[in-house]
Amino acid sequence: MFVPQNLPLFIIIGHFRLIAICCKLPFNNTDSAEYLPKVQRNVQNQYLRTYDNIDIRDKLIKQRSVAMPQQFSFSFDPSSQVRGAKACSLPQQIGNGPYRIPRWYYNSVRMRCELFYWSGCCANGNNFPSIHNCKRLCEVDPCKQDLDQGHGKTLQARYYFNKYAKVCEQFDYRGIDGNRNNFESLQECQQQCPEALSPCSHGSSTPQIPCFGDSTCGVNQFCHFGQSQLTTVCCNRSPTGDRCHQLLNIGLGNAFLQRWHFNTNSKHCEPFIYRGLQGNENNFLNQNDCQMTCFVNPCAAGEPYQIQGNTMQCSPAKPSMCPNGYYCHIGAEPQTTVCCPNLGGNACEQQVDQGQGNYQLQRWYWNIASQRCMPFVYAGLKGTQNNFLNQEICDRTCYG
């Protein structure tokens, strides 16, 4: 509808949404405002509040400041009005009507909702009946808003920031309303909401669940220990199966975390530096956790004795339970106290060997040169058979 700018305007307020329109004032020779429509008490029991005077074409016209119920929405052309979150970026538009209607708009420069007086005609979508309506739509960080597809019959490809996965994802926008977490392109989304790498390489719960160990996570999940509480969350397990057979994965990120992994080639737990994100399950906080979870071969040569695929364990109290050709390697824990292949020859004549590992176990060995048992510190793995729990056993085995 075209309305010449030089014609006086007044407001007709209807009983339905978007029914307020701009109309021509009738020409009359009188200098009164009696030709303005008299807005009576409406269905919401709202009244006209204040009256000011303005001069239009040398005629004294009463300018009315009104408080309207929230269901009314004014627009010169309602069909072309930008609605929803996009309206927050529109400039303030007072319009060219004769009234002073208190409304609220979002000031995108100051990033806050502010009061202004709308003239009653020709508004854009950045025009709210209350500060609450304005703040609810505009005074929020779009990156922290949940997905809102809006309503309507049209489907438009848009992007939103998934605040749980910390990435921009595509969704179908229905065309009306929604919120500000709604971007026309992936690039626009990524510029507004910088993406963060998920700590999980195979996905996680939504939202992510903080954890303190595997027991706090669900089925088919493990506790990923990151650099901080934000990245210490339950992650989905890898479809490849056993964590101890997964290849070394140092991950992504800028962290430098001392970790341990099980090397399937050497059959040992070995240290590595983890970068903090998107590693795999073969990632342990310390050597003990690794060794308790993954089998470590403590034998200096060959593999431990097995019965039907199970490693045979022995004990200091029953070292003779190992079959011929094997001896009882006494490690720091039951998992490494197993029957290992004999190294050949007399144990007392073998060279002393501190072995491998991070343990400090007090042991005794037979010193051929001095012909007596002497103490040494054993690291817990490998080594030789010249390794006794105490001096008494060493003397009994080797002396004389």
PDB file of C-alpha atoms in Angstrom, residues 142-389:
ATOM      1  CA  PRO A 142      23.541 -17.279  20.079  1.00  0.00           C
ATOM      2  CA  CYS A 143      26.299 -19.848  20.573  1.00  0.00           C
ATOM      3  CA  LYS A 144      24.752 -20.828  23.935  1.00  0.00           C
ATOM      4  CA  GLN A 145      21.203 -21.246  22.649  1.00  0.00           C
ATOM      5  CA  ASP A 146      19.654 -24.649  21.994  1.00  0.00           C
ATOM      6  CA  LEU A 147      18.545 -25.664  18.533  1.00  0.00           C
ATOM      7  CA  ASP A 148      15.188 -24.091  17.618  1.00  0.00           C
ATOM      8  CA  GLN A 149      13.803 -25.020  14.218  1.00  0.00           C
ATOM      9  CA  GLY A 150      11.018 -22.441  14.487  1.00  0.00           C
ATOM     10  CA  HIS A 151       7.665 -23.153  12.909  1.00  0.00           C
ATOM     11  CA  GLY A 152       6.110 -22.927   9.496  1.00  0.00           C
ATOM     12  CA  LYS A 153       5.776 -25.075   6.402  1.00  0.00           C
ATOM     13  CA  THR A 154       8.959 -24.108   4.570  1.00  0.00           C
ATOM     14  CA  LEU A 155      12.260 -25.909   5.075  1.00  0.00           C
ATOM     15  CA  GLN A 156      15.460 -23.919   4.695  1.00  0.00           C
ATOM     16  CA  ALA A 157      18.954 -25.339   5.098  1.00  0.00           C
ATOM     17  CA  ARG A 158      20.634 -23.458   7.962  1.00  0.00           C
ATOM     18  CA  TYR A 159      23.447 -23.981  10.442  1.00  0.00           C
ATOM     19  CA  TYR A 160      23.493 -23.817  14.235  1.00  0.00           C
ATOM     20  CA  PHE A 161      26.206 -24.180  16.857  1.00  0.00           C
ATOM     21  CA  ASN A 162      25.908 -27.396  18.831  1.00  0.00           C
ATOM     22  CA  LYS A 163      26.995 -26.191  22.262  1.00  0.00           C
ATOM     23  CA  TYR A 164      27.541 -29.742  23.465  1.00  0.00           C
ATOM     24  CA  ALA A 165      29.651 -31.028  20.577  1.00  0.00           C
ATOM     25  CA  LYS A 166      31.218 -27.552  20.117  1.00  0.00           C
ATOM     26  CA  VAL A 167      30.752 -27.672  16.334  1.00  0.00           C
ATOM     27  CA  CYS A 168      28.487 -26.051  13.731  1.00  0.00           C
ATOM     28  CA  GLU A 169      25.909 -28.428  12.282  1.00  0.00           C
ATOM     29  CA  GLN A 170      23.236 -28.196   9.615  1.00  0.00           C
ATOM     30  CA  PHE A 171      19.504 -28.222  10.372  1.00  0.00           C
ATOM     31  CA  ASP A 172      16.191 -27.481   8.649  1.00  0.00           C
ATOM     32  CA  TYR A 173      14.755 -24.091   9.589  1.00  0.00           C
ATOM     33  CA  ARG A 174      10.973 -23.816   9.213  1.00  0.00           C
ATOM     34  CA  GLY A 175      10.965 -20.159   8.297  1.00  0.00           C
ATOM     35  CA  ILE A 176       9.274 -18.407  11.229  1.00  0.00           C
ATOM     36  CA  ASP A 177      10.626 -17.383  14.633  1.00  0.00           C
ATOM     37  CA  GLY A 178      13.349 -19.637  16.076  1.00  0.00           C
ATOM     38  CA  ASN A 179      16.287 -18.003  17.837  1.00  0.00           C
ATOM     39  CA  ARG A 180      19.603 -16.340  16.983  1.00  0.00           C
ATOM     40  CA  ASN A 181      21.504 -19.622  16.822  1.00  0.00           C
ATOM     41  CA  ASN A 182      20.592 -19.724  13.162  1.00  0.00           C
ATOM     42  CA  PHE A 183      23.138 -19.014  10.430  1.00  0.00           C
ATOM     43  CA  GLU A 184      22.747 -19.006   6.667  1.00  0.00           C
ATOM     44  CA  SER A 185      26.148 -20.563   6.027  1.00  0.00           C
ATOM     45  CA  LEU A 186      28.662 -22.786   7.770  1.00  0.00           C
ATOM     46  CA  GLN A 187      31.275 -20.036   7.523  1.00  0.00           C
ATOM     47  CA  GLU A 188      28.997 -17.512   9.237  1.00  0.00           C
ATOM     48  CA  CYS A 189      28.364 -19.990  12.066  1.00  0.00           C
ATOM     49  CA  GLN A 190      32.052 -20.740  12.522  1.00  0.00           C
ATOM     50  CA  GLN A 191      32.941 -17.035  12.573  1.00  0.00           C
ATOM     51  CA  GLN A 192      30.342 -16.280  15.259  1.00  0.00           C
ATOM     52  CA  CYS A 193      30.952 -19.420  17.313  1.00  0.00           C
ATOM     53  CA  PRO A 194      34.534 -20.732  17.126  1.00  0.00           C
ATOM     54  CA  GLU A 195      34.465 -24.493  17.059  1.00  0.00           C
ATOM     55  CA  ALA A 196      36.279 -26.499  19.685  1.00  0.00           C
ATOM     56  CA  LEU A 197      37.541 -30.005  19.168  1.00  0.00           C
ATOM     57  CA  SER A 198      35.540 -32.640  20.999  1.00  0.00           C
ATOM     58  CA  PRO A 199      37.686 -34.601  23.455  1.00  0.00           C
ATOM     59  CA  CYS A 200      36.140 -37.817  22.086  1.00  0.00           C
ATOM     60  CA  SER A 201      37.285 -39.429  18.854  1.00  0.00           C
ATOM     61  CA  HIS A 202      34.187 -41.618  18.494  1.00  0.00           C
ATOM     62  CA  GLY A 203      31.458 -39.366  19.860  1.00  0.00           C
ATOM     63  CA  SER A 204      29.963 -38.995  23.316  1.00  0.00           C
ATOM     64  CA  SER A 205      26.726 -38.529  25.189  1.00  0.00           C
ATOM     65  CA  THR A 206      24.738 -35.362  24.530  1.00  0.00           C
ATOM     66  CA  PRO A 207      25.269 -33.417  26.687  1.00  0.00           C
ATOM     67  CA  GLN A 208      28.714 -34.685  27.633  1.00  0.00           C
ATOM     68  CA  ILE A 209      28.875 -36.376  31.036  1.00  0.00           C
ATOM     69  CA  PRO A 210      31.758 -35.531  33.405  1.00  0.00           C
ATOM     70  CA  CYS A 211      33.498 -38.614  34.816  1.00  0.00           C
ATOM     71  CA  PHE A 212      35.979 -39.753  37.438  1.00  0.00           C
ATOM     72  CA  GLY A 213      36.635 -43.252  36.099  1.00  0.00           C
ATOM     73  CA  ASP A 214      35.161 -45.870  33.779  1.00  0.00           C
ATOM     74  CA  SER A 215      32.626 -46.892  36.434  1.00  0.00           C
ATOM     75  CA  THR A 216      30.930 -43.489  36.172  1.00  0.00           C
ATOM     76  CA  CYS A 217      30.251 -43.926  32.435  1.00  0.00           C
ATOM     77  CA  GLY A 218      27.589 -45.876  30.597  1.00  0.00           C
ATOM     78  CA  VAL A 219      27.768 -49.123  28.671  1.00  0.00           C
ATOM     79  CA  ASN A 220      30.252 -49.038  25.773  1.00  0.00           C
ATOM     80  CA  GLN A 221      31.845 -45.868  27.153  1.00  0.00           C
ATOM     81  CA  PHE A 222      35.114 -45.064  28.910  1.00  0.00           C
ATOM     82  CA  CYS A 223      36.327 -42.099  30.926  1.00  0.00           C
ATOM     83  CA  HIS A 224      38.532 -39.824  28.839  1.00  0.00           C
ATOM     84  CA  PHE A 225      40.973 -37.997  31.116  1.00  0.00           C
ATOM     85  CA  GLY A 226      41.772 -34.645  29.515  1.00  0.00           C
ATOM     86  CA  GLN A 227      43.727 -31.619  30.611  1.00  0.00           C
ATOM     87  CA  SER A 228      40.812 -30.163  32.595  1.00  0.00           C
ATOM     88  CA  GLN A 229      37.376 -31.045  33.943  1.00  0.00           C
ATOM     89  CA  LEU A 230      35.807 -29.795  30.709  1.00  0.00           C
ATOM     90  CA  THR A 231      37.578 -32.506  28.703  1.00  0.00           C
ATOM     91  CA  THR A 232      37.335 -35.259  31.319  1.00  0.00           C
ATOM     92  CA  VAL A 233      34.129 -36.786  30.026  1.00  0.00           C
ATOM     93  CA  CYS A 234      32.553 -40.106  29.064  1.00  0.00           C
ATOM     94  CA  CYS A 235      33.444 -41.040  25.472  1.00  0.00           C
ATOM     95  CA  ASN A 236      32.148 -43.832  23.279  1.00  0.00           C
ATOM     96  CA  ARG A 237      34.415 -46.839  23.015  1.00  0.00           C
ATOM     97  CA  SER A 238      36.198 -47.606  19.772  1.00  0.00           C
ATOM     98  CA  PRO A 239      34.544 -50.239  17.554  1.00  0.00           C
ATOM     99  CA  THR A 240      37.969 -51.887  17.120  1.00  0.00           C
ATOM    100  CA  GLY A 241      37.607 -53.680  20.449  1.00  0.00           C
ATOM    101  CA  ASP A 242      40.245 -54.368  23.111  1.00  0.00           C
ATOM    102  CA  ARG A 243      41.868 -51.139  24.265  1.00  0.00           C
ATOM    103  CA  CYS A 244      45.217 -52.785  24.844  1.00  0.00           C
ATOM    104  CA  HIS A 245      45.503 -53.680  21.148  1.00  0.00           C
ATOM    105  CA  GLN A 246      44.723 -50.202  19.866  1.00  0.00           C
ATOM    106  CA  LEU A 247      47.622 -48.416  18.208  1.00  0.00           C
ATOM    107  CA  LEU A 248      49.345 -45.515  19.905  1.00  0.00           C
ATOM    108  CA  ASN A 249      47.379 -42.289  19.386  1.00  0.00           C
ATOM    109  CA  ILE A 250      48.936 -39.100  20.787  1.00  0.00           C
ATOM    110  CA  GLY A 251      45.716 -37.157  20.016  1.00  0.00           C
ATOM    111  CA  LEU A 252      45.207 -33.516  19.111  1.00  0.00           C
ATOM    112  CA  GLY A 253      45.544 -30.245  20.990  1.00  0.00           C
ATOM    113  CA  ASN A 254      48.203 -28.202  22.757  1.00  0.00           C
ATOM    114  CA  ALA A 255      48.506 -30.143  25.993  1.00  0.00           C
ATOM    115  CA  PHE A 256      51.588 -32.126  27.075  1.00  0.00           C
ATOM    116  CA  LEU A 257      50.304 -34.875  29.361  1.00  0.00           C
ATOM    117  CA  GLN A 258      52.506 -37.745  30.555  1.00  0.00           C
ATOM    118  CA  ARG A 259      50.625 -40.980  29.776  1.00  0.00           C
ATOM    119  CA  TRP A 260      51.231 -44.706  29.265  1.00  0.00           C
ATOM    120  CA  HIS A 261      50.125 -47.093  26.544  1.00  0.00           C
ATOM    121  CA  PHE A 262      50.484 -50.805  25.941  1.00  0.00           C
ATOM    122  CA  ASN A 263      52.812 -51.641  23.046  1.00  0.00           C
ATOM    123  CA  THR A 264      51.539 -54.822  21.420  1.00  0.00           C
ATOM    124  CA  ASN A 265      54.891 -55.444  19.754  1.00  0.00           C
ATOM    125  CA  SER A 266      57.093 -55.210  22.825  1.00  0.00           C
ATOM    126  CA  LYS A 267      54.346 -56.432  25.191  1.00  0.00           C
ATOM    127  CA  HIS A 268      55.254 -53.597  27.539  1.00  0.00           C
ATOM    128  CA  CYS A 269      53.571 -50.505  28.898  1.00  0.00           C
ATOM    129  CA  GLU A 270      55.494 -47.530  27.558  1.00  0.00           C
ATOM    130  CA  PRO A 271      55.293 -43.764  28.231  1.00  0.00           C
ATOM    131  CA  PHE A 272      54.166 -41.172  25.688  1.00  0.00           C
ATOM    132  CA  ILE A 273      53.024 -37.543  25.555  1.00  0.00           C
ATOM    133  CA  TYR A 274      49.282 -37.070  25.057  1.00  0.00           C
ATOM    134  CA  ARG A 275      48.060 -33.833  23.442  1.00  0.00           C
ATOM    135  CA  GLY A 276      44.791 -33.771  25.380  1.00  0.00           C
ATOM    136  CA  LEU A 277      42.024 -34.479  22.834  1.00  0.00           C
ATOM    137  CA  GLN A 278      40.695 -37.286  20.638  1.00  0.00           C
ATOM    138  CA  GLY A 279      43.052 -40.054  21.641  1.00  0.00           C
ATOM    139  CA  ASN A 280      41.921 -43.633  22.153  1.00  0.00           C
ATOM    140  CA  GLU A 281      41.383 -46.005  25.072  1.00  0.00           C
ATOM    141  CA  ASN A 282      44.983 -47.242  25.078  1.00  0.00           C
ATOM    142  CA  ASN A 283      45.824 -44.273  27.262  1.00  0.00           C
ATOM    143  CA  PHE A 284      46.606 -44.701  30.962  1.00  0.00           C
ATOM    144  CA  LEU A 285      47.415 -42.202  33.689  1.00  0.00           C
ATOM    145  CA  ASN A 286      50.300 -44.287  35.015  1.00  0.00           C
ATOM    146  CA  GLN A 287      52.269 -47.456  34.371  1.00  0.00           C
ATOM    147  CA  ASN A 288      50.476 -49.406  37.071  1.00  0.00           C
ATOM    148  CA  ASP A 289      47.041 -48.748  35.527  1.00  0.00           C
ATOM    149  CA  CYS A 290      48.401 -49.884  32.173  1.00  0.00           C
ATOM    150  CA  GLN A 291      49.914 -53.057  33.581  1.00  0.00           C
ATOM    151  CA  MET A 292      46.824 -53.873  35.615  1.00  0.00           C
ATOM    152  CA  THR A 293      44.680 -53.574  32.490  1.00  0.00           C
ATOM    153  CA  CYS A 294      46.918 -54.935  29.765  1.00  0.00           C
ATOM    154  CA  PHE A 295      49.096 -58.029  29.984  1.00  0.00           C
ATOM    155  CA  VAL A 296      52.788 -57.228  30.289  1.00  0.00           C
ATOM    156  CA  ASN A 297      55.292 -59.943  29.525  1.00  0.00           C
ATOM    157  CA  PRO A 298      57.786 -59.924  32.426  1.00  0.00           C
ATOM    158  CA  CYS A 299      59.934 -62.693  30.975  1.00  0.00           C
ATOM    159  CA  ALA A 300      63.410 -61.894  29.721  1.00  0.00           C
ATOM    160  CA  ALA A 301      63.104 -64.484  26.947  1.00  0.00           C
ATOM    161  CA  GLY A 302      60.044 -66.060  25.405  1.00  0.00           C
ATOM    162  CA  GLU A 303      56.454 -66.038  26.591  1.00  0.00           C
ATOM    163  CA  PRO A 304      54.997 -67.077  29.947  1.00  0.00           C
ATOM    164  CA  TYR A 305      53.682 -70.592  30.242  1.00  0.00           C
ATOM    165  CA  GLN A 306      49.998 -70.889  29.302  1.00  0.00           C
ATOM    166  CA  ILE A 307      47.331 -73.475  29.948  1.00  0.00           C
ATOM    167  CA  GLN A 308      44.475 -73.439  27.400  1.00  0.00           C
ATOM    168  CA  GLY A 309      45.340 -69.876  26.444  1.00  0.00           C
ATOM    169  CA  ASN A 310      45.571 -68.576  30.008  1.00  0.00           C
ATOM    170  CA  THR A 311      48.879 -67.397  31.482  1.00  0.00           C
ATOM    171  CA  MET A 312      49.909 -69.576  34.399  1.00  0.00           C
ATOM    172  CA  GLN A 313      50.622 -67.627  37.550  1.00  0.00           C
ATOM    173  CA  CYS A 314      52.860 -68.804  40.383  1.00  0.00           C
ATOM    174  CA  SER A 315      53.665 -67.395  43.819  1.00  0.00           C
ATOM    175  CA  PRO A 316      56.681 -66.904  46.105  1.00  0.00           C
ATOM    176  CA  ALA A 317      55.227 -69.554  48.385  1.00  0.00           C
ATOM    177  CA  LYS A 318      55.034 -72.121  45.563  1.00  0.00           C
ATOM    178  CA  PRO A 319      57.781 -71.316  43.064  1.00  0.00           C
ATOM    179  CA  SER A 320      58.142 -74.995  42.176  1.00  0.00           C
ATOM    180  CA  MET A 321      54.654 -75.175  40.676  1.00  0.00           C
ATOM    181  CA  CYS A 322      56.056 -74.153  37.264  1.00  0.00           C
ATOM    182  CA  PRO A 323      56.647 -77.026  34.811  1.00  0.00           C
ATOM    183  CA  ASN A 324      60.064 -78.231  33.653  1.00  0.00           C
ATOM    184  CA  GLY A 325      61.907 -75.641  31.586  1.00  0.00           C
ATOM    185  CA  TYR A 326      60.274 -72.729  33.440  1.00  0.00           C
ATOM    186  CA  TYR A 327      60.978 -70.820  36.623  1.00  0.00           C
ATOM    187  CA  CYS A 328      58.768 -68.596  38.762  1.00  0.00           C
ATOM    188  CA  HIS A 329      59.399 -64.954  37.928  1.00  0.00           C
ATOM    189  CA  ILE A 330      58.370 -63.002  41.002  1.00  0.00           C
ATOM    190  CA  GLY A 331      57.249 -59.568  39.947  1.00  0.00           C
ATOM    191  CA  ALA A 332      55.750 -56.623  41.789  1.00  0.00           C
ATOM    192  CA  GLU A 333      52.176 -57.884  41.417  1.00  0.00           C
ATOM    193  CA  PRO A 334      50.277 -61.087  40.601  1.00  0.00           C
ATOM    194  CA  GLN A 335      50.008 -60.194  36.896  1.00  0.00           C
ATOM    195  CA  THR A 336      53.801 -60.325  36.527  1.00  0.00           C
ATOM    196  CA  THR A 337      54.401 -63.268  38.860  1.00  0.00           C
ATOM    197  CA  VAL A 338      54.289 -65.957  36.205  1.00  0.00           C
ATOM    198  CA  CYS A 339      56.182 -68.998  34.919  1.00  0.00           C
ATOM    199  CA  CYS A 340      58.912 -67.790  32.537  1.00  0.00           C
ATOM    200  CA  PRO A 341      61.192 -69.914  30.346  1.00  0.00           C
ATOM    201  CA  ASN A 342      64.531 -70.850  31.916  1.00  0.00           C
ATOM    202  CA  LEU A 343      67.437 -68.766  30.650  1.00  0.00           C
ATOM    203  CA  GLY A 344      69.770 -71.733  30.702  1.00  0.00           C
ATOM    204  CA  GLY A 345      72.504 -72.764  33.096  1.00  0.00           C
ATOM    205  CA  ASN A 346      72.758 -72.298  36.822  1.00  0.00           C
ATOM    206  CA  ALA A 347      70.783 -69.298  38.126  1.00  0.00           C
ATOM    207  CA  CYS A 348      73.552 -68.465  40.599  1.00  0.00           C
ATOM    208  CA  GLU A 349      76.085 -68.106  37.782  1.00  0.00           C
ATOM    209  CA  GLN A 350      73.999 -65.661  35.743  1.00  0.00           C
ATOM    210  CA  GLN A 351      74.861 -61.979  35.713  1.00  0.00           C
ATOM    211  CA  VAL A 352      72.817 -59.723  37.967  1.00  0.00           C
ATOM    212  CA  ASP A 353      70.328 -57.619  35.976  1.00  0.00           C
ATOM    213  CA  GLN A 354      68.238 -54.800  37.422  1.00  0.00           C
ATOM    214  CA  GLY A 355      65.628 -55.446  34.723  1.00  0.00           C
ATOM    215  CA  GLN A 356      63.067 -53.018  33.304  1.00  0.00           C
ATOM    216  CA  GLY A 357      60.184 -51.048  34.753  1.00  0.00           C
ATOM    217  CA  ASN A 358      59.634 -48.339  37.319  1.00  0.00           C
ATOM    218  CA  TYR A 359      59.487 -50.469  40.442  1.00  0.00           C
ATOM    219  CA  GLN A 360      62.098 -50.460  43.170  1.00  0.00           C
ATOM    220  CA  LEU A 361      62.027 -53.939  44.660  1.00  0.00           C
ATOM    221  CA  GLN A 362      64.591 -54.984  47.272  1.00  0.00           C
ATOM    222  CA  ARG A 363      66.177 -58.217  46.024  1.00  0.00           C
ATOM    223  CA  TRP A 364      69.313 -60.342  46.504  1.00  0.00           C
ATOM    224  CA  TYR A 365      71.734 -61.934  44.039  1.00  0.00           C
ATOM    225  CA  TRP A 366      74.726 -64.281  44.254  1.00  0.00           C
ATOM    226  CA  ASN A 367      78.018 -62.500  43.644  1.00  0.00           C
ATOM    227  CA  ILE A 368      80.306 -65.046  42.059  1.00  0.00           C
ATOM    228  CA  ALA A 369      83.421 -62.978  42.695  1.00  0.00           C
ATOM    229  CA  SER A 370      82.841 -62.507  46.436  1.00  0.00           C
ATOM    230  CA  GLN A 371      81.032 -65.831  46.822  1.00  0.00           C
ATOM    231  CA  ARG A 372      78.225 -64.287  48.843  1.00  0.00           C
ATOM    232  CA  CYS A 373      74.709 -62.932  48.459  1.00  0.00           C
ATOM    233  CA  MET A 374      74.377 -59.179  48.029  1.00  0.00           C
ATOM    234  CA  PRO A 375      71.363 -56.810  47.794  1.00  0.00           C
ATOM    235  CA  PHE A 376      70.254 -54.944  44.684  1.00  0.00           C
ATOM    236  CA  VAL A 377      67.200 -53.064  43.465  1.00  0.00           C
ATOM    237  CA  TYR A 378      65.037 -54.807  40.873  1.00  0.00           C
ATOM    238  CA  ALA A 379      62.850 -52.757  38.472  1.00  0.00           C
ATOM    239  CA  GLY A 380      60.154 -55.433  38.276  1.00  0.00           C
ATOM    240  CA  LEU A 381      60.379 -56.873  34.748  1.00  0.00           C
ATOM    241  CA  LYS A 382      62.818 -58.983  32.717  1.00  0.00           C
ATOM    242  CA  GLY A 383      66.177 -59.521  34.384  1.00  0.00           C
ATOM    243  CA  THR A 384      67.756 -62.913  35.087  1.00  0.00           C
ATOM    244  CA  GLN A 385      67.085 -65.861  37.391  1.00  0.00           C
ATOM    245  CA  ASN A 386      69.826 -64.640  39.755  1.00  0.00           C
ATOM    246  CA  ASN A 387      67.118 -62.784  41.621  1.00  0.00           C
ATOM    247  CA  PHE A 388      65.979 -63.829  45.099  1.00  0.00           C
ATOM    248  CA  LEU A 389      63.371 -62.385  47.466  1.00  0.00           C
TER     249      LEU A 389
END
